[in-house]
Amino acid sequence: MKNQEIANIFYSIADILEMKEVEWKPIAYRKAARSIESLSKDIEEIYKQGGQKELEKIPGVGEGIAKKIIEYLNTGKIKEYEKLKKSIPVKVEELMNVEGIGPKKIILFYKKLKIKNLKDLEKAAKSGKIRKLPRMGEKTEENILKAIAFAKRAGKRKILGYALPIANEIVSKLKKLKEVNQIQICGSTVRKKETIGDIDILVTTKNPKKVMDYFTNMEGVERIVAKGPTKSTIVYNSIEVDLRVVNPNSFGSAVQYFVGSKEHNVVLRRIAISKGYKLSEYGLFKGNKKIAGKNEKEIYKRLGLKWIPYELRENRGEIEAAKKNKLPKLVEMEDILSDLQMHTRYSDGNNTVEEMVNACKKRGLKYIAITDHIGQLAVAGAMTSKEVKKQRKEIEKLNSKFKNFKILQGAEVDIKLNGSLAADKKVLKELDIVLAAIHSGLRRGKKEQTKRILSAIESGYVNIIAHPTGRLINTREGYELDWEKIFEAAKKNNVALEINAYPTRLDLNDIHAKAAKEADVMLSIGTDSHSVEHLRFLELGVYVARRAWCEKKNIINTLPLNRFKKKLGI
DNA sequence: GCCGTTTTCGGCCCGACTGTTTTCAGTCG
């Protein structure tokens, strides 16, 4: 899929045009980029099936941008983009990644200090050159250095929501080969970690050469890093993908080994030794005799353990639990009956209420919360109280048509700096469900943020705290919170904490969600969808819940509507 | 460069926050 590549180019074009002070076009390019990256269909397929006309049906894509997409699909380049890049020889993408840095600062830094990349920027900030520029000071430098440090730490890891579809795509391609017998995604991808270094795939086959030849020559391979009979590495959609061929007799032990995590495996091997065995990727051995290896379950059994779901293999107590047969029965996608955060055209979503509803019904959900913005988020097109009423009528009309599906009218309201809610109390009271979240003042300290959220929880109007830490994976660290206080208040006031399933958020993360679960706080999952294409992210929320040891009972989306309402007191 | 249930030309929803200023530019959402 070239969707993300193309979207990234349009983002860059927008940035460069903004540096050149071109009006309006940046907005248009960004809009197109946003809708292209959230397409669930391969843009190349769309073009192949419907040509330029079909491309122009993508919101924000018109004749000009459609032609550029076609140019890229055909030639791998966009001439105008190449021209723009040459006119300002700066690593725009790299610098834009630094929080607090935008096109205006980039062009200023380039013109005044010849800053072209991250390295130059760091040097300039460290040597105090930035503070001499107009409207810059010590604090600016400090913030830049902090942001660079974060960007460096995040490194080149890909987010799960990006890597997982690619892994699945490769697996489905490989499965079509009749030479491939068993196949399994391993590593952090199958453990559903929020970011992934590379994708590991294991296969068994009688014809390694054929499989490797196919793998390294598949459409979409950008680079072959290594190629051998048992292991090959390619770069595919800018992710490194390893394919390993193993013996069927060792498939289980190889999966065990390559799934990891490293910490989990270390403990497992120690247990093997204590029982007089040796565990490696080739099998479980007693002396020279292999006693298990074909399948994973057998290995765990021989070590006196129940089989452990991949998401738990982090050495966070799962091995002890497996020993005592006390592993949680993890929540599953099939248990989820609802999606509790999504937006429509009433605020900043791309689709109508009806379109969102139909897509959710198709996905087998039983009820949903429509949660458009209200409050001060102007750019997100926050609803006025008049619009809330209009939407209410529309929802009531739709609800009257359904027997086995219910739309709850909700809203996502801002928590202001002083902790008050940025909406009319009367409006909030009329809604079926209220989500509250921090959207501004993200850099405030732990004490202040905790106070803000506590006051939302205790307001008596709020049912769910949305994306509680405000983090954006690889982009922005969330603010700190005093979790003990938040959990206590949430429990006392019957407020749920959200696992936001949007790929770049996953907020709460696995660690915080697990702590919430242990504190007996309700958790909700919401996709934060801004178009029907986003609804598929629901599974990412389930993965976080699973990594957080959550069972069905911990997630309020698993409750049938009547029990859900009772539980929340709505 | 896109878009149209007020427009095929003329708009493109802006308000809060921060860090720098002493009236505001840049960034974020």
XYZ file of C-alpha atoms (C1' of nucleotides) in Angstrom:
599
model
C 0.000 0.000 0.000
C 1.366 3.345 -1.010
C -1.294 5.347 0.823
C 0.971 6.533 3.614
C 3.879 7.360 1.292
C 1.625 9.499 -0.850
C 0.023 11.160 2.160
C 3.481 11.974 3.542
C 4.481 13.635 0.275
C 1.380 15.808 0.338
C 2.083 16.788 3.937
C 5.578 17.814 2.887
C 4.292 19.748 -0.121
C 1.937 21.571 2.234
C 4.777 22.442 4.590
C 7.043 23.728 1.845
C 4.251 25.771 0.303
C 3.566 27.257 3.701
C 7.214 28.245 4.025
C 6.874 29.988 0.712
C 3.826 31.747 2.080
C 1.547 30.314 -0.543
C -2.019 30.781 0.616
C -4.685 28.088 0.949
C -2.920 25.383 -0.961
C -1.285 23.995 2.184
C -4.740 23.520 3.688
C -5.889 21.683 0.580
C -2.855 19.392 0.473
C -3.147 18.563 4.162
C -6.798 17.763 3.830
C -6.067 15.414 0.941
C -3.185 13.825 2.880
C -5.389 13.203 5.886
C -8.050 11.470 3.890
C -5.566 9.405 1.901
C -3.810 8.070 4.992
C -7.088 7.029 6.530
C -8.329 5.111 3.496
C -8.795 1.432 4.195
C -8.467 0.593 0.522
C -5.195 0.565 -1.358
C -5.080 3.780 -3.368
C -3.448 1.935 -6.234
C -6.441 -0.412 -6.349
C -8.822 2.529 -6.360
C -6.983 3.977 -9.328
C -6.759 0.664 -11.166
C -10.459 0.053 -10.733
C -11.924 3.466 -11.312
C -9.189 5.667 -12.785
C -8.811 9.360 -12.072
C -12.558 9.802 -11.543
C -12.572 7.393 -8.633
C -9.568 9.122 -7.065
C -11.438 12.419 -7.225
C -14.163 10.913 -5.078
C -11.744 10.854 -2.142
C -12.609 13.881 0.009
C -10.129 16.682 -0.588
C -8.796 15.166 -3.806
C -9.596 17.070 -6.978
C -8.183 17.092 -10.464
C -4.788 18.507 -9.553
C -4.042 16.184 -6.671
C -5.498 13.168 -8.473
C -3.066 13.759 -11.321
C -0.185 13.930 -8.873
C -1.260 10.633 -7.309
C -1.339 9.031 -10.752
C 2.083 10.471 -11.559
C 3.456 8.940 -8.375
C 1.869 5.547 -9.002
C 3.290 5.462 -12.514
C 6.738 6.959 -12.019
C 7.421 6.807 -8.269
C 7.952 10.553 -8.263
C 6.064 13.812 -8.353
C 7.940 16.387 -10.411
C 6.490 19.370 -8.670
C 7.453 17.946 -5.292
C 11.011 17.347 -6.462
C 11.137 20.930 -7.655
C 9.822 22.262 -4.367
C 12.341 20.208 -2.401
C 15.182 21.635 -4.432
C 14.020 25.182 -3.874
C 14.363 24.753 -0.090
C 17.045 22.128 0.644
C 15.872 21.331 4.147
C 14.787 18.027 5.685
C 11.278 19.263 6.274
C 9.777 16.008 7.499
C 12.554 15.515 10.012
C 12.223 19.008 11.446
C 8.431 19.025 11.433
C 8.617 15.997 13.699
C 10.007 18.152 16.467
C 7.136 19.357 18.597
C 6.725 23.100 18.579
C 8.497 23.494 15.243
C 6.448 24.416 12.212
C 7.061 25.741 8.707
C 7.606 29.322 9.818
C 10.359 28.470 12.245
C 11.969 26.078 9.787
C 12.245 28.750 7.117
C 13.525 31.301 9.632
C 16.155 28.873 10.932
C 17.212 28.059 7.397
C 17.502 31.664 6.292
C 19.249 32.959 9.397
C 21.240 29.971 10.623
C 21.437 27.635 7.631
C 19.731 24.902 9.622
C 18.911 22.028 7.303
C 18.308 19.054 9.543
C 17.870 17.801 13.071
C 21.592 17.789 13.749
C 22.001 21.435 12.749
C 19.033 22.354 14.890
C 20.373 20.598 17.950
C 23.748 22.227 17.529
C 22.252 25.689 17.149
C 20.029 25.233 20.196
C 22.902 23.977 22.308
C 25.195 26.820 21.338
C 22.584 29.451 22.144
C 22.193 30.735 18.596
C 18.449 30.272 18.510
C 17.804 32.692 21.355
C 19.276 35.520 19.325
C 16.550 35.277 16.709
C 13.484 37.478 16.986
C 10.826 36.184 19.371
C 13.004 33.339 20.567
C 14.561 32.922 23.962
C 16.159 30.512 26.372
C 12.934 28.648 26.918
C 12.528 28.141 23.193
C 15.926 26.486 23.039
C 15.143 24.354 26.046
C 11.886 23.151 24.493
C 13.571 22.389 21.194
C 16.236 20.274 22.892
C 13.620 18.399 24.903
C 11.571 17.712 21.790
C 14.627 16.522 19.868
C 15.530 14.131 22.674
C 12.031 12.680 22.535
C 12.051 12.358 18.755
C 15.399 10.547 18.981
C 14.120 8.121 21.589
C 11.076 7.339 19.476
C 13.497 6.550 16.673
C 12.339 4.630 13.700
C 9.841 2.357 15.332
C 6.556 2.075 13.474
C 3.196 2.266 15.137
C 1.203 -0.963 15.436
C -1.714 0.392 13.439
C 0.654 0.884 10.500
C 2.734 -2.275 10.824
C -0.037 -4.774 11.507
C -1.930 -4.389 8.209
C 1.386 -4.696 6.368
C 2.274 -7.876 8.243
C -1.158 -9.299 7.450
C -0.815 -8.301 3.815
C 2.496 -10.143 3.487
C 1.135 -13.210 5.254
C -1.855 -13.371 2.949
C 0.443 -13.105 -0.054
C 2.682 -15.895 1.253
C -0.298 -18.067 2.095
C -1.203 -18.155 -1.560
C 1.988 -20.100 -2.290
C 1.236 -23.787 -2.072
C 4.823 -24.363 -0.949
C 4.103 -22.537 2.316
C 2.785 -24.911 4.958
C 2.652 -23.241 8.357
C 3.011 -19.507 8.789
C 3.053 -17.280 11.860
C 3.718 -13.610 12.558
C 6.094 -13.309 15.506
C 7.829 -10.591 17.493
C 6.352 -7.388 18.845
C 3.801 -7.375 16.009
C 1.980 -10.433 17.305
C 2.427 -9.291 20.897
C 0.606 -6.132 19.690
C 3.124 -3.770 21.164
C 2.311 -0.147 20.427
C 5.423 0.308 18.309
C 7.331 -2.187 16.213
C 10.958 -2.310 15.091
C 10.633 -4.922 12.387
C 8.177 -7.604 11.334
C 9.131 -11.238 11.915
C 7.424 -14.009 9.992
C 8.075 -17.751 10.321
C 7.153 -20.409 7.790
C 7.650 -24.084 7.258
C 8.163 -25.339 3.730
C 9.761 -28.123 1.766
C 10.945 -25.682 -0.835
C 12.757 -22.785 0.884
C 14.247 -21.468 -2.327
C 10.904 -20.940 -3.983
C 9.477 -19.229 -0.912
C 12.488 -16.950 -0.522
C 12.496 -16.106 -4.230
C 8.862 -15.144 -4.028
C 9.344 -13.180 -0.796
C 12.216 -11.084 -2.081
C 10.532 -10.418 -5.425
C 7.021 -9.610 -4.245
C 5.455 -6.433 -5.506
C 6.142 -3.701 -3.000
C 9.639 -4.815 -1.999
C 11.757 -1.681 -1.790
C 15.071 -3.257 -0.973
C 16.523 -6.694 -0.335
C 18.751 -6.443 2.719
C 19.735 -10.109 2.871
C 18.742 -13.302 1.125
C 19.548 -16.827 2.136
C 17.862 -20.228 2.311
C 16.676 -19.900 5.921
C 16.511 -16.169 6.432
C 15.806 -13.181 4.240
C 15.240 -9.554 5.062
C 13.471 -7.021 2.895
C 12.278 -3.479 3.262
C 8.604 -3.271 2.436
C 6.611 -0.074 2.893
C 9.652 1.263 4.722
C 9.500 -1.484 7.352
C 12.096 -4.207 7.668
C 10.536 -7.627 7.315
C 12.344 -10.844 8.244
C 11.205 -14.170 6.873
C 12.614 -17.338 8.385
C 12.189 -20.887 7.242
C 12.218 -23.472 9.999
C 11.850 -27.207 10.260
C 8.267 -28.356 10.975
C 9.613 -30.314 13.948
C 10.815 -27.059 15.465
C 7.990 -24.772 14.393
C 6.492 -24.454 17.887
C 9.782 -23.759 19.595
C 10.774 -21.325 16.861
C 7.499 -19.451 17.238
C 8.024 -19.426 20.988
C 11.523 -18.049 20.553
C 10.710 -15.421 17.934
C 7.509 -14.170 19.552
C 9.502 -13.169 22.632
C 9.697 -10.991 24.474
C 13.312 -11.429 25.340
C 12.502 -11.013 29.026
C 9.775 -13.650 28.842
C 12.103 -16.084 27.105
C 14.894 -15.623 29.632
C 12.601 -16.700 32.450
C 11.258 -19.598 30.426
C 14.734 -20.906 29.718
C 15.606 -20.631 33.372
C 12.582 -22.769 34.245
C 13.680 -25.301 31.612
C 17.113 -25.525 33.190
C 15.639 -25.980 36.667
C 13.725 -28.959 35.342
C 16.821 -30.438 33.741
C 15.893 -29.328 30.209
C 17.307 -26.967 27.654
C 15.083 -24.652 25.632
C 16.101 -23.083 22.346
C 14.470 -22.117 19.079
C 15.068 -25.701 17.936
C 13.103 -27.353 20.705
C 12.917 -28.422 24.316
C 15.634 -30.933 25.008
C 16.430 -33.404 27.739
C 20.068 -34.184 27.123
C 20.197 -34.778 23.403
C 16.643 -35.914 23.135
C 14.029 -33.489 21.851
C 10.932 -33.771 23.982
C 8.896 -30.943 22.462
C 9.131 -28.483 19.577
C 6.370 -29.079 17.090
C 3.882 -26.928 18.873
C 4.100 -24.254 21.500
C 1.447 -25.609 23.833
C 3.460 -28.763 24.349
C 6.521 -26.754 25.351
C 4.634 -24.692 27.913
C 2.973 -27.839 29.226
C 6.285 -29.602 29.710
C 7.487 -26.594 31.672
C 4.451 -26.872 33.925
C 2.727 -23.845 32.415
C -0.540 -23.093 30.678
C -0.128 -21.658 27.178
C 0.269 -17.899 27.459
C -1.418 -15.519 24.995
C 1.128 -13.538 22.968
C -0.012 -10.168 24.297
C 0.985 -11.142 27.837
C 4.517 -12.318 27.126
C 6.415 -9.424 28.687
C 7.514 -11.004 31.959
C 5.027 -8.932 33.860
C 3.756 -11.780 36.004
C 2.276 -13.934 33.247
C 4.622 -16.840 33.932
C 3.718 -17.009 37.616
C 0.034 -16.769 36.656
C 0.445 -19.570 34.111
C 2.089 -21.727 36.735
C -0.840 -21.280 39.109
C -3.377 -21.580 36.298
C -4.478 -18.044 37.040
C -4.075 -16.427 33.642
C -6.871 -13.996 32.796
C -9.410 -14.975 30.177
C -8.602 -12.035 27.912
C -11.291 -9.932 26.314
C -11.794 -10.664 22.603
C -12.906 -8.639 19.637
C -16.113 -10.688 19.508
C -17.014 -9.532 23.021
C -17.140 -5.890 21.983
C -20.650 -4.606 21.356
C -20.007 -0.903 20.951
C -17.714 1.918 19.935
C -17.823 4.758 22.425
C -16.106 7.606 20.631
C -16.647 8.877 17.099
C -17.185 12.133 15.262
C -19.442 13.181 12.413
C -19.843 16.224 10.207
C -21.500 17.956 13.136
C -17.967 18.643 14.283
C -14.739 17.551 12.593
C -15.746 14.180 11.144
C -15.961 13.395 7.429
C -19.190 11.414 7.439
C -22.803 11.954 8.410
C -24.393 10.359 11.455
C -26.249 7.952 9.203
C -23.095 6.904 7.348
C -21.269 6.229 10.612
C -24.238 4.296 11.962
C -24.559 2.126 8.880
C -20.862 1.320 8.917
C -21.029 0.375 12.613
C -24.047 -1.826 12.043
C -22.190 -3.564 9.272
C -19.374 -4.240 11.693
C -21.801 -6.016 13.955
C -21.905 -3.465 16.751
C -25.077 -3.207 18.835
C -24.865 0.372 20.042
C -22.567 3.355 19.621
C -21.948 6.784 21.051
C -21.758 9.687 18.616
C -19.443 12.085 20.394
C -18.923 15.270 18.410
C -16.973 18.084 19.991
C -18.649 20.702 22.101
C -16.810 23.502 23.831
C -13.942 25.663 22.724
C -12.201 23.527 20.105
C -13.090 25.838 17.275
C -11.091 24.103 14.603
C -12.762 20.845 15.416
C -16.001 22.635 14.604
C -17.440 22.286 18.071
C -21.228 22.091 18.085
C -23.396 24.925 19.324
C -26.338 24.059 21.551
C -28.592 24.571 18.551
C -26.643 22.005 16.577
C -26.808 19.595 19.496
C -30.578 19.807 19.344
C -30.619 19.294 15.602
C -28.409 16.265 15.958
C -30.594 14.912 18.737
C -33.589 14.950 16.389
C -31.642 13.255 13.651
C -30.491 10.540 16.047
C -33.999 10.007 17.429
C -35.314 9.601 13.920
C -32.670 7.035 13.074
C -33.172 5.185 16.352
C -36.889 4.827 15.656
C -35.976 2.816 12.590
C -33.820 0.264 14.394
C -34.791 -2.690 16.479
C -31.444 -4.110 17.461
C -29.256 -1.067 17.316
C -29.086 2.053 19.419
C -27.333 5.371 18.905
C -26.432 7.270 22.044
C -26.004 10.974 21.640
C -22.810 11.949 23.343
C -20.201 14.637 23.096
C -16.528 15.192 23.711
C -16.172 18.274 25.850
C -12.956 20.142 26.634
C -11.623 20.421 30.121
C -10.534 24.026 30.501
C -7.375 25.169 32.247
C -9.228 25.719 35.508
C -10.779 22.256 35.317
C -14.265 23.398 34.375
C -16.077 21.941 31.394
C -16.266 24.119 28.299
C -19.962 23.626 27.721
C -23.348 24.645 28.962
C -24.466 22.441 31.858
C -27.973 22.297 30.412
C -26.643 20.860 27.169
C -24.501 18.325 28.980
C -27.484 17.142 30.999
C -29.511 16.422 27.891
C -26.876 14.201 26.335
C -26.974 10.430 26.795
C -23.265 10.195 27.508
C -20.467 12.717 28.038
C -16.763 12.308 27.321
C -14.356 14.884 28.701
C -10.778 15.439 27.610
C -7.879 17.818 27.789
C -7.102 19.432 24.434
C -5.120 22.454 25.508
C -2.548 23.292 28.117
C -0.895 19.964 27.402
C 2.410 20.962 28.931
C 1.098 21.720 32.389
C 2.593 19.836 35.286
C 1.419 16.690 37.021
C -0.356 18.438 39.873
C -2.292 20.793 37.670
C -3.330 18.165 35.097
C -4.440 15.819 37.869
C -6.530 18.589 39.356
C -8.130 19.361 35.992
C -9.085 15.761 35.366
C -10.272 15.224 38.920
C -12.551 18.184 38.654
C -14.018 16.769 35.418
C -14.526 13.388 37.077
C -16.196 14.982 40.067
C -18.332 17.390 38.045
C -21.244 14.985 37.955
C -21.658 15.441 34.203
C -18.916 13.240 32.837
C -19.113 9.487 32.116
C -15.794 8.862 30.384
C -12.400 10.583 30.427
C -11.173 10.403 26.843
C -7.505 9.853 25.896
C -6.519 10.456 29.524
C -2.810 11.248 29.034
C -2.898 13.159 25.745
C 0.112 11.327 24.372
C 0.770 10.871 20.660
C 2.973 7.896 19.909
C 6.396 8.916 18.518
C 5.342 12.567 18.606
C 4.410 13.732 22.040
C 4.789 12.423 25.527
C 1.583 12.599 27.505
C 1.282 14.764 30.585
C 1.828 13.104 33.919
C -0.992 12.271 36.251
C -1.339 11.131 39.832
C -2.924 7.819 38.960
C -3.820 6.801 42.458
C -5.997 9.877 42.863
C -7.503 9.573 39.374
C -8.396 5.900 39.883
C -9.907 6.526 43.273
C -12.061 9.374 41.988
C -13.072 7.512 38.826
C -14.212 4.541 40.851
C -16.065 6.628 43.373
C -17.843 8.716 40.736
C -18.616 5.871 38.347
C -16.514 7.363 35.583
C -14.758 5.172 33.023
C -11.298 5.806 31.612
C -10.925 5.448 27.882
C -8.628 3.254 25.890
C -8.533 5.425 22.805
C -8.020 3.069 19.864
C -6.818 5.654 17.376
C -3.481 4.290 16.051
C -1.327 7.218 17.132
C -2.970 7.519 20.534
C -3.600 4.130 22.199
C -4.241 6.115 25.342
C -4.505 4.731 28.031
C -1.582 2.518 27.168
C -1.215 -1.086 28.327
C 0.555 -0.206 31.588
C -1.919 2.433 32.723
C -4.896 0.359 31.606
C -3.600 -2.563 33.649
C -3.220 -0.366 36.700
C -6.753 0.956 36.167
C -8.067 -2.573 35.883
C -6.319 -3.551 39.082
C -7.829 -0.525 40.799
C -11.224 -1.774 39.674
C -11.845 1.220 37.409
C -14.133 0.787 34.403
C -12.476 0.984 30.998
C -14.124 1.982 27.737
C -12.873 1.590 24.191
C -13.478 4.259 21.561
C -11.978 4.557 18.090
C -12.154 8.358 17.977
C -13.138 7.808 14.350
C -13.365 10.857 12.143
C -14.555 8.838 9.148
C -16.042 5.430 8.450
C -12.571 4.269 7.460
C -11.368 4.725 11.039
C -13.899 2.393 12.613
C -11.633 -0.563 11.955
C -9.231 0.730 14.632
C -11.491 -0.812 17.281
C -9.314 -3.919 17.303
C -6.284 -1.838 18.308
C -8.152 -0.835 21.456
C -8.897 -4.467 22.172
C -5.209 -5.296 21.812
C -4.281 -2.664 24.386
C -6.927 -4.115 26.716
C -5.497 -7.597 26.209
C -1.963 -6.400 26.918
C -3.434 -4.850 30.056
C -4.704 -8.258 31.195
C -8.316 -7.148 30.782
C -11.136 -9.607 30.789
C -14.582 -9.086 29.349
C -15.864 -7.728 32.637
C -13.294 -4.914 32.728
C -14.456 -3.323 29.463
C -17.829 -1.609 29.461
C -18.212 -2.006 25.689
C -18.889 -5.693 26.292
C -22.076 -4.993 28.241
C -25.431 -5.223 26.514
C -27.038 -1.789 26.253
C -29.352 -2.039 29.261
C -26.590 -3.222 31.553
C -24.203 -0.677 30.079
C -26.608 2.139 30.928
C -27.177 0.819 34.392
C -23.475 0.485 35.053
C -22.784 4.074 34.016
C -25.969 5.350 35.605
C -27.215 7.005 32.420
C -5.967 23.270 -4.755
C -10.739 21.962 -3.319
C -15.547 22.693 -2.994
C -20.806 23.886 -3.471
C -28.933 21.934 -0.002
C -26.931 29.971 0.223
C -21.693 29.790 -4.460
C -18.655 27.019 -10.731
C -16.072 31.956 -8.147
C -14.846 33.222 -3.878
C -14.262 31.347 0.271
C -11.344 28.153 2.945
C -15.354 28.046 10.373
C -10.567 29.848 14.514
C -9.574 29.921 19.709
C -6.215 28.751 23.290
C -1.633 28.552 24.667
C 3.213 29.654 24.817
C 6.984 32.441 24.851
C 8.168 36.224 23.450
C 6.899 40.471 23.937
C 4.227 45.374 25.522
C 0.892 43.766 21.240
C 1.664 39.342 18.793
C 3.622 35.362 15.836
C 3.814 30.604 15.666
C 1.964 26.221 16.845
C -1.501 23.072 18.070
C -5.772 20.781 17.722
